Amino acid sequence: MTDQNLVLNTTPHALARELSGLLLIGGELRPAATGKTFDVVNPATGDVIATAADGGERDVDAAVRAAVAAQGAWARLSARERGRLLVECGRRLAGHAEEIGRLLALETGKAIRTESRVEASLVADTLSFYGGLASELKGETVPFHPKMLTFTQREPIGVVGAIIPWNVPLYLMALKIAPALVAGNAVIVKSAEEAPLAALRVIQVMNQLLPPGVLNILSGDGPGCGAPLVSHPGVGKVTFTGSVETGKIISHLAADKLIPVTLELGGKSPMIVMGDADLDKAIDGAVAGMRFTRQGQSCTASSRIFVHESLHDAFLDKLKAKVDAMTMGDPLDEATDIGTIISPQQFERVRSYIALGEATAGAVAHRCSALPTDERLARGLFVQPVLFTGLPNDHRLAREEIFGPVTCVIAFRDYEDALAMANDSDFGLAATIWTRDLRTALDATRRLQAGFVQVNQNLVVQPGLSYGGFKQSGLGKEASLEAMLDHFTHKKTVILNMD
């Protein structure tokens, strides 16, 4: 590919058509070996906007062969040079951020202003962050014996398979491919069936700078494309973000090969609002933490909010008013705050949970915002955010990951009870506590069973902050220097006898 192939195109529909039916293997765009494709649908209108190549075993094998052929020379480049190329990829992608953001909004239904444009810009930032860490790929000297020179060195694993989700496909892809590439590995991405286009565009732009075969991308379903990628003998590491069920399947496949895996899985993240909390800040934190602008489609969503009984009613009223003021509509409209659910299957799943909650004795469903009235969006997968009260912490809505704009607001009287309820979960990804008392805050951060705990804020994962869960929320960490070193390199011990 030459740079002329990448003329800026801010018309997302035209760009979607240009990318239709293609994979990128060995630096070249190509159709799937079988020629099969599947439809990519705009969830705001129900219209087919493009097709995606339905990759299978032959495409996986071609990608692995291309990656293996490229990886040796890539690893022989100095780490600083690999880092420089990643920084330059970030700079190049920053120039394409608007078109990529609009394409992402079109295929995922995530609002352009509040979600998709932001995510597209984070890709460039993440590549630049990891590019700057290249010189940290170093070992240690070990004072083992005075007559022996003993040291360790970091070496790449080889070929990495990166399987990404549909909810934040670009940012989570960047958090996988950037450390893997800087560490000297070649990478094969398997995109989500629901969101293959923007990810393909990112990889296409990066291939303008990277050697052919170093970074490849496939699209296809889990059994036909994902499983062959994990099982392929040429793949030495798998990193996956997605559901617990799929994560377990990937873990079993990887175990058969005895290769390492990183799994970032589900969550049912608690938010504890103490009686002394700043109410207005906690409300803003709940809106951000529930990822309402993303229709709640987040593994870190604050889908269980425990509020001290002294604040419960005021908290509920203010939270509802805040979400009511948000506009639901066309994801490509700058006025839109909230977009759509990703797919008909997820749409029906979310609605079934809402119906279950509404059918529960004593529960109250507080519906927020308003569905769009534009006739063009009549087939769109829009769901009103729902705040449930009156549900106990052992209810299915409070225990199972819904992945939609649904949260349970639960009153508590005693701090110990709130902690116990927060920890009573199969998941342990993220948690927050809101309090003005330093001792309470520090106690909670120590005792909350989650891998990413915040006090008086609810930020999303940030480059430089180690991110990963406990319990069913996964294995391993992402977004940090330790992630690059621990998960994308082998550590070799070298001993020179100088006697």
Coordinates of C-alpha atoms in Angstrom, one line a residue:
M1 CA 0.0 0.0 0.0
T2 CA 1.1 3.5 -0.7
D3 CA 0.1 6.7 1.1
Q4 CA -2.1 7.6 -1.9
N5 CA -4.4 4.7 -0.9
L6 CA -5.2 6.5 2.4
V7 CA -6.7 9.7 1.2
L8 CA -8.7 11.2 4.1
N9 CA -12.4 10.3 3.7
T10 CA -14.7 11.7 6.3
T11 CA -17.8 10.2 4.7
P12 CA -18.3 7.1 6.9
H13 CA -20.7 5.3 4.5
A14 CA -18.2 5.6 1.6
L15 CA -15.3 4.5 3.7
A16 CA -17.3 1.5 4.9
R17 CA -18.0 0.5 1.3
E18 CA -14.3 0.8 0.5
L19 CA -13.3 -1.6 3.3
S20 CA -16.1 -4.1 2.5
G21 CA -15.2 -7.8 2.4
L22 CA -11.5 -7.4 3.2
L23 CA -8.9 -8.7 5.5
L24 CA -5.3 -7.4 5.9
I25 CA -2.6 -10.0 5.8
G26 CA 1.1 -9.5 5.1
G27 CA 0.5 -5.8 4.3
E28 CA -2.2 -6.5 1.7
L29 CA -5.9 -6.1 1.6
R30 CA -7.6 -9.3 0.4
P31 CA -10.9 -11.2 0.6
A32 CA -11.4 -14.3 2.7
A33 CA -10.1 -17.5 1.1
T34 CA -13.6 -18.8 0.8
G35 CA -14.9 -15.5 -0.6
K36 CA -17.6 -15.5 2.1
T37 CA -18.7 -12.3 3.8
F38 CA -21.3 -11.2 6.4
D39 CA -23.3 -8.0 6.7
V40 CA -22.2 -5.0 8.9
V41 CA -25.4 -3.2 10.1
N42 CA -25.8 0.3 11.4
P43 CA -27.6 -0.3 14.7
A44 CA -29.2 3.1 14.6
T45 CA -31.1 2.5 11.4
G46 CA -31.0 -1.3 10.7
D47 CA -29.4 -0.6 7.3
V48 CA -26.6 -2.8 5.9
I49 CA -23.6 -0.4 5.5
A50 CA -21.0 -2.9 4.3
T51 CA -19.8 -6.4 4.4
A52 CA -16.9 -8.0 6.3
A53 CA -14.7 -10.8 5.1
D54 CA -15.7 -14.1 6.9
G55 CA -12.3 -15.4 7.7
G56 CA -11.6 -19.0 8.4
E57 CA -8.8 -21.5 9.0
R58 CA -7.0 -20.8 5.7
D59 CA -6.9 -17.1 6.4
V60 CA -5.6 -17.7 9.9
D61 CA -2.9 -19.9 8.5
A62 CA -2.0 -17.3 5.9
A63 CA -1.8 -14.6 8.6
V64 CA 0.3 -16.7 10.9
R65 CA 2.7 -17.5 8.1
A66 CA 3.0 -13.8 7.2
A67 CA 3.5 -12.9 10.9
V68 CA 6.2 -15.6 11.4
A69 CA 8.1 -14.5 8.3
A70 CA 8.1 -10.8 9.5
Q71 CA 8.7 -11.3 13.2
G72 CA 12.4 -12.2 13.1
A73 CA 13.5 -9.0 11.3
W74 CA 11.1 -6.9 13.4
A75 CA 12.6 -8.3 16.6
R76 CA 16.1 -7.5 15.3
L77 CA 15.3 -3.8 15.1
S78 CA 16.4 -1.9 18.1
A79 CA 13.6 -1.5 20.7
R80 CA 14.0 2.3 20.3
E81 CA 13.4 2.0 16.5
R82 CA 10.3 -0.1 17.1
G83 CA 9.1 2.5 19.6
R84 CA 9.8 5.3 17.1
L85 CA 7.7 3.6 14.5
L86 CA 4.8 3.1 16.9
V87 CA 5.0 6.8 17.9
E88 CA 4.9 7.7 14.2
C89 CA 1.9 5.4 13.7
G90 CA 0.2 7.3 16.5
R91 CA 0.9 10.6 14.8
R92 CA -0.4 9.3 11.5
L93 CA -3.6 7.9 13.2
A94 CA -4.2 11.3 14.8
G95 CA -4.6 12.7 11.4
H96 CA -7.2 10.1 10.6
A97 CA -9.0 10.3 14.0
E98 CA -12.1 12.1 12.7
E99 CA -12.8 9.7 9.8
I100 CA -12.1 6.7 12.1
G101 CA -14.4 8.0 14.8
R102 CA -17.2 8.6 12.4
L103 CA -16.8 5.1 11.0
L104 CA -16.8 3.7 14.5
A105 CA -20.1 5.6 15.3
L106 CA -21.7 4.3 12.1
E107 CA -20.9 0.6 12.8
T108 CA -21.3 0.5 16.6
G109 CA -24.0 3.1 17.3
K110 CA -21.8 4.9 19.8
A111 CA -22.4 8.7 19.8
I112 CA -19.7 10.6 17.9
R113 CA -19.3 13.4 20.3
T114 CA -19.4 11.6 23.6
E115 CA -17.8 8.3 22.6
S116 CA -16.5 7.5 19.2
R117 CA -14.4 10.5 18.5
V118 CA -12.8 10.2 22.0
E119 CA -12.0 6.6 21.4
A120 CA -10.4 7.2 18.0
S121 CA -8.1 9.8 19.6
L122 CA -7.1 7.4 22.4
V123 CA -5.6 5.0 19.9
A124 CA -2.9 7.5 18.9
D125 CA -2.2 8.4 22.5
T126 CA -1.8 4.7 23.5
L127 CA 0.6 4.0 20.6
S128 CA 2.7 7.0 21.6
F129 CA 2.7 6.0 25.2
Y130 CA 4.0 2.5 24.5
G131 CA 6.4 3.8 21.9
G132 CA 8.0 5.8 24.6
L133 CA 8.4 2.8 26.8
A134 CA 10.6 0.9 24.3
S135 CA 13.8 1.6 26.1
E136 CA 12.4 -0.1 29.2
L137 CA 12.7 -3.5 27.5
K138 CA 15.8 -4.3 29.6
G139 CA 16.9 -6.9 32.1
E140 CA 18.8 -6.9 35.3
T141 CA 22.2 -7.9 36.5
V142 CA 22.2 -10.5 39.2
P143 CA 24.9 -10.7 41.8
F144 CA 24.9 -14.5 41.8
H145 CA 28.6 -15.3 42.1
P146 CA 31.7 -13.1 41.9
K147 CA 33.3 -15.2 39.2
M148 CA 30.1 -15.3 37.1
L149 CA 28.5 -12.5 35.0
T150 CA 24.8 -13.2 35.4
F151 CA 22.0 -11.1 33.8
T152 CA 18.5 -11.4 32.4
Q153 CA 17.2 -10.2 29.1
R154 CA 13.8 -9.7 27.6
E155 CA 12.9 -11.4 24.3
P156 CA 9.7 -11.4 22.3
I157 CA 7.3 -14.3 22.4
G158 CA 6.9 -14.4 18.6
V159 CA 3.4 -14.2 17.2
V160 CA 0.6 -12.8 19.3
G161 CA -3.1 -13.4 18.7
A162 CA -5.2 -10.4 19.9
I163 CA -9.0 -11.0 20.0
I164 CA -10.9 -7.7 20.6
P165 CA -14.5 -6.9 21.7
W166 CA -17.1 -4.7 20.0
N167 CA -17.8 -2.2 22.9
V168 CA -14.5 -0.3 22.8
P169 CA -12.8 -2.0 19.9
L170 CA -10.2 0.5 19.0
Y171 CA -8.9 1.5 22.4
L172 CA -8.8 -2.1 23.7
M173 CA -7.1 -3.2 20.5
A174 CA -4.4 -0.5 21.0
L175 CA -3.8 -1.6 24.5
K176 CA -3.0 -5.1 23.1
I177 CA -1.1 -4.4 19.9
A178 CA 1.1 -1.5 21.1
P179 CA 3.0 -3.3 23.9
A180 CA 3.1 -6.5 21.8
L181 CA 4.7 -4.7 18.9
V182 CA 7.1 -2.6 20.9
A183 CA 8.3 -5.8 22.6
G184 CA 9.2 -7.2 19.2
N185 CA 6.3 -9.5 18.5
A186 CA 4.2 -9.8 15.3
V187 CA 0.4 -9.5 15.9
I188 CA -2.7 -10.9 14.4
V189 CA -5.9 -9.1 15.4
K190 CA -9.3 -10.9 15.3
S191 CA -12.0 -8.2 15.3
A192 CA -15.5 -8.5 16.7
E193 CA -18.1 -9.5 14.2
E194 CA -20.2 -6.5 15.1
A195 CA -17.4 -3.9 14.7
P196 CA -14.9 -4.9 12.1
L197 CA -14.5 -1.8 10.0
A198 CA -12.9 0.9 12.1
A199 CA -10.4 -1.6 13.5
L200 CA -9.5 -2.6 9.9
R201 CA -9.0 1.1 9.0
V202 CA -6.6 1.6 12.0
I203 CA -4.6 -1.5 11.0
Q204 CA -4.5 -0.3 7.4
V205 CA -3.1 3.1 8.4
M206 CA -0.5 1.5 10.6
N207 CA 0.6 -0.8 7.8
Q208 CA 1.7 2.3 5.9
L209 CA 4.7 2.5 8.3
L210 CA 5.2 -1.1 9.6
P211 CA 6.9 -3.9 7.7
P212 CA 4.4 -6.2 5.9
G213 CA 3.3 -9.0 8.1
V214 CA 4.1 -7.4 11.4
L215 CA 0.5 -6.4 12.0
N216 CA -2.4 -8.3 10.5
I217 CA -6.2 -8.3 11.0
L218 CA -8.9 -10.9 10.4
S219 CA -12.6 -10.7 10.8
G220 CA -15.0 -13.7 11.3
D221 CA -16.8 -15.4 14.1
G222 CA -15.4 -17.2 17.1
P223 CA -15.7 -20.8 16.1
G224 CA -14.6 -20.2 12.5
C225 CA -11.8 -17.7 13.0
G226 CA -11.1 -17.1 16.6
A227 CA -10.7 -20.7 17.7
P228 CA -8.3 -21.5 14.8
L229 CA -6.2 -18.5 15.7
V230 CA -5.9 -19.5 19.3
S231 CA -5.2 -23.2 18.4
H232 CA -2.7 -22.5 15.6
P233 CA 0.8 -23.9 16.5
G234 CA 2.5 -20.7 15.3
V235 CA 0.7 -18.5 17.8
G236 CA 2.7 -18.2 21.1
K237 CA 0.5 -15.9 23.1
V238 CA -3.2 -14.9 23.1
T239 CA -4.7 -11.7 24.6
F240 CA -8.5 -11.5 24.8
T241 CA -11.2 -9.2 26.0
G242 CA -14.8 -10.4 26.1
S243 CA -17.2 -12.6 27.9
V244 CA -16.4 -15.0 30.7
E245 CA -17.8 -17.9 28.7
T246 CA -15.6 -17.2 25.7
G247 CA -12.6 -16.5 27.9
K248 CA -12.9 -20.0 29.4
I249 CA -13.0 -21.5 26.0
I250 CA -9.9 -19.6 24.9
S251 CA -8.1 -20.6 28.2
H252 CA -8.8 -24.3 27.5
L253 CA -7.6 -24.0 23.9
A254 CA -4.4 -22.2 25.0
A255 CA -3.8 -24.7 27.8
D256 CA -3.7 -27.5 25.3
K257 CA -0.7 -25.7 23.8
L258 CA 0.7 -24.5 27.1
I259 CA 0.9 -20.9 25.9
P260 CA 0.2 -17.8 28.1
V261 CA -3.1 -15.9 27.9
T262 CA -4.3 -12.6 29.1
L263 CA -8.0 -12.4 29.8
E264 CA -10.0 -9.2 30.5
L265 CA -13.5 -10.5 31.1
G266 CA -16.7 -9.3 32.7
G267 CA -17.6 -7.1 35.6
K268 CA -20.4 -6.1 38.0
S269 CA -18.7 -3.1 39.4
P270 CA -19.9 -1.6 42.7
M271 CA -20.1 2.1 43.6
I272 CA -20.4 2.9 47.3
V273 CA -21.7 6.3 48.2
M274 CA -21.2 7.1 51.9
G275 CA -23.4 9.4 53.9
D276 CA -20.7 12.1 53.9
A277 CA -20.1 12.0 50.2
D278 CA -20.2 15.1 48.0
L279 CA -23.6 14.3 46.4
D280 CA -23.2 16.3 43.2
K281 CA -19.7 14.8 42.5
A282 CA -21.2 11.3 43.2
I283 CA -24.0 11.9 40.7
D284 CA -21.5 12.9 38.0
G285 CA -19.5 9.9 39.0
A286 CA -22.5 7.6 38.6
V287 CA -23.3 9.0 35.1
A288 CA -19.7 8.5 34.0
G289 CA -19.3 5.2 35.8
M290 CA -22.4 3.6 34.3
R291 CA -21.1 4.7 30.9
F292 CA -24.6 5.8 29.9
T293 CA -23.2 7.5 26.8
R294 CA -22.1 4.0 25.8
Q295 CA -25.5 2.5 26.6
G296 CA -23.9 0.8 29.6
Q297 CA -21.9 -1.5 27.3
S298 CA -18.8 -1.6 29.5
C299 CA -17.3 -4.2 31.7
T300 CA -16.4 -1.6 34.3
A301 CA -20.0 -0.1 34.4
S302 CA -21.1 0.8 37.9
S303 CA -24.1 -1.4 37.6
R304 CA -24.5 -1.8 41.4
I305 CA -24.7 1.5 43.3
F306 CA -24.9 1.3 47.1
V307 CA -26.1 4.5 48.6
H308 CA -26.3 5.4 52.3
E309 CA -29.9 5.6 53.3
S310 CA -29.5 9.2 54.3
L311 CA -28.7 10.1 50.7
H312 CA -30.6 7.5 48.8
D313 CA -33.7 9.5 47.8
A314 CA -31.8 12.6 46.9
F315 CA -29.3 10.6 45.0
L316 CA -31.9 8.8 43.0
D317 CA -33.8 12.0 42.1
K318 CA -30.7 13.8 41.0
L319 CA -29.3 10.9 39.0
K320 CA -32.6 10.5 37.2
A321 CA -32.7 14.2 36.4
K322 CA -29.2 14.1 35.1
V323 CA -29.8 11.1 32.8
D324 CA -33.2 12.5 31.7
A325 CA -31.4 15.6 30.4
M326 CA -29.3 13.4 28.1
T327 CA -30.3 13.2 24.4
M328 CA -30.7 9.9 22.7
G329 CA -30.5 9.9 18.9
D330 CA -28.5 9.5 15.7
P331 CA -24.9 8.5 16.7
L332 CA -23.5 10.8 14.0
D333 CA -25.4 13.8 15.3
E334 CA -23.3 16.2 17.4
A335 CA -26.3 16.8 19.6
T336 CA -26.5 13.2 20.7
D337 CA -25.4 12.1 24.1
I338 CA -26.5 8.4 24.0
G339 CA -26.4 6.1 21.0
T340 CA -27.6 2.6 20.5
I341 CA -27.2 -1.0 21.7
I342 CA -24.8 -2.8 19.3
S343 CA -26.9 -5.6 17.9
P344 CA -30.4 -7.1 17.9
Q345 CA -29.2 -10.0 20.1
Q346 CA -27.8 -7.7 22.7
F347 CA -30.9 -5.5 22.4
E348 CA -33.2 -8.4 23.2
R349 CA -30.9 -9.5 26.1
V350 CA -31.0 -6.1 27.7
R351 CA -34.8 -5.8 27.3
S352 CA -35.3 -9.2 28.8
Y353 CA -33.3 -8.2 31.9
I354 CA -35.4 -5.0 32.2
A355 CA -38.6 -7.1 31.9
L356 CA -37.4 -9.4 34.6
G357 CA -36.7 -6.5 37.0
E358 CA -40.1 -5.0 36.3
A359 CA -41.8 -8.3 37.1
T360 CA -40.1 -8.5 40.5
A361 CA -42.3 -7.7 43.4
G362 CA -41.2 -4.5 45.2
A363 CA -39.0 -3.3 42.4
V364 CA -39.4 0.0 40.7
A365 CA -37.9 0.8 37.2
H366 CA -37.1 4.5 36.8
R367 CA -36.8 5.0 33.0
C368 CA -34.7 7.9 31.9
S369 CA -34.1 10.1 28.9
A370 CA -36.4 9.7 25.9
L371 CA -36.4 7.5 22.8
P372 CA -35.7 9.4 19.5
T373 CA -38.7 10.4 17.5
D374 CA -36.9 10.7 14.1
E375 CA -38.6 8.3 11.7
R376 CA -35.2 7.4 10.2
L377 CA -34.3 5.8 13.5
A378 CA -37.5 3.8 13.9
R379 CA -35.6 0.5 13.6
G380 CA -32.8 1.6 15.7
L381 CA -31.6 -0.4 18.8
F382 CA -32.3 2.4 21.3
V383 CA -33.0 1.5 25.0
Q384 CA -33.9 4.0 27.7
P385 CA -31.5 3.9 30.7
V386 CA -33.2 2.3 33.7
L387 CA -32.4 2.8 37.4
F388 CA -33.9 0.0 39.5
T389 CA -34.7 0.4 43.1
G390 CA -36.2 -2.2 45.4
L391 CA -34.0 -5.0 44.1
P392 CA -31.9 -7.0 46.6
N393 CA -28.2 -7.6 46.0
D394 CA -28.8 -11.3 45.3
H395 CA -31.2 -10.6 42.4
R396 CA -30.1 -11.6 39.0
L397 CA -30.0 -8.0 37.8
A398 CA -27.5 -7.3 40.6
R399 CA -25.4 -10.4 40.0
E400 CA -25.3 -10.9 36.3
E401 CA -23.5 -8.7 33.7
I402 CA -26.2 -7.1 31.6
F403 CA -24.0 -5.0 29.4
G404 CA -26.7 -2.4 29.0
P405 CA -27.9 0.9 30.5
V406 CA -29.3 -0.8 33.6
T407 CA -28.1 -0.2 37.2
C408 CA -29.4 -1.2 40.6
V409 CA -29.5 1.5 43.3
I410 CA -29.5 -0.2 46.7
A411 CA -29.8 1.6 50.1
F412 CA -27.5 0.6 53.0
R413 CA -27.2 1.7 56.6
D414 CA -24.0 0.2 57.8
Y415 CA -20.6 0.5 56.1
E416 CA -19.7 -3.1 56.8
D417 CA -22.9 -4.2 55.1
A418 CA -22.1 -2.1 52.0
L419 CA -18.6 -3.6 51.7
A420 CA -20.0 -7.1 52.1
M421 CA -22.6 -6.5 49.4
A422 CA -20.0 -4.9 47.1
N423 CA -17.7 -8.0 47.4
D424 CA -20.5 -10.5 47.1
S425 CA -20.0 -11.0 43.4
D426 CA -18.4 -13.5 41.1
F427 CA -16.6 -10.5 39.5
G428 CA -13.9 -8.2 40.6
L429 CA -12.9 -5.8 37.9
A430 CA -13.5 -2.3 39.2
A431 CA -15.0 -0.5 42.2
T432 CA -15.4 3.0 43.5
I433 CA -16.1 4.6 46.9
W434 CA -17.3 8.2 47.5
T435 CA -16.5 9.7 50.9
R436 CA -14.8 12.7 52.5
D437 CA -13.3 10.5 55.2
L438 CA -9.7 9.5 54.5
R439 CA -9.7 6.5 56.8
T440 CA -12.9 5.1 55.3
A441 CA -11.4 5.6 51.8
L442 CA -8.2 3.9 52.6
D443 CA -9.9 1.0 54.4
A444 CA -12.3 0.5 51.4
T445 CA -9.5 0.5 48.9
R446 CA -7.7 -2.2 50.8
R447 CA -10.8 -4.4 51.3
L448 CA -12.7 -4.0 48.0
Q449 CA -12.1 -7.1 45.9
A450 CA -11.4 -5.5 42.6
G451 CA -8.4 -4.9 40.5
F452 CA -9.1 -1.2 39.7
V453 CA -10.3 0.8 42.7
Q454 CA -11.0 4.6 42.7
V455 CA -12.0 7.1 45.4
N456 CA -14.3 10.1 44.5
Q457 CA -13.8 9.5 40.7
N458 CA -14.8 7.1 38.0
L459 CA -12.2 7.3 35.2
V460 CA -12.0 4.7 32.4
V461 CA -8.8 2.7 32.1
Q462 CA -5.8 5.0 31.4
P463 CA -2.4 4.2 29.7
G464 CA 0.1 3.9 32.5
L465 CA -2.3 2.5 35.1
S466 CA -2.2 -1.2 35.6
Y467 CA -5.7 -2.6 34.7
G468 CA -7.1 -6.1 35.2
G469 CA -9.5 -7.9 37.4
F470 CA -9.9 -10.5 40.2
K471 CA -12.1 -13.6 40.3
Q472 CA -14.1 -14.2 37.2
S473 CA -13.0 -10.8 35.7
G474 CA -9.9 -12.3 34.2
L475 CA -6.2 -13.0 34.3
G476 CA -3.3 -10.7 33.8
K477 CA -3.0 -6.9 33.5
E478 CA -3.1 -4.4 30.7
A479 CA -2.3 -0.7 30.0
S480 CA 1.0 -0.5 31.8
L481 CA 4.8 -1.2 31.5
E482 CA 4.4 -4.3 33.5
A483 CA 1.9 -5.6 31.0
M484 CA 4.4 -5.2 28.2
L485 CA 7.2 -6.9 30.2
D486 CA 5.2 -9.7 31.8
H487 CA 2.8 -10.6 29.0
F488 CA 4.6 -10.0 25.8
T489 CA 8.2 -11.1 26.5
H490 CA 10.1 -14.1 27.8
K491 CA 12.6 -13.5 30.5
K492 CA 15.9 -15.3 29.8
T493 CA 18.6 -15.8 32.4
V494 CA 22.2 -15.7 31.1
I495 CA 25.3 -16.9 33.1
L496 CA 28.9 -16.3 31.9
N497 CA 31.5 -18.3 33.8
M498 CA 34.6 -16.0 34.0
D499 CA 36.8 -18.3 36.0

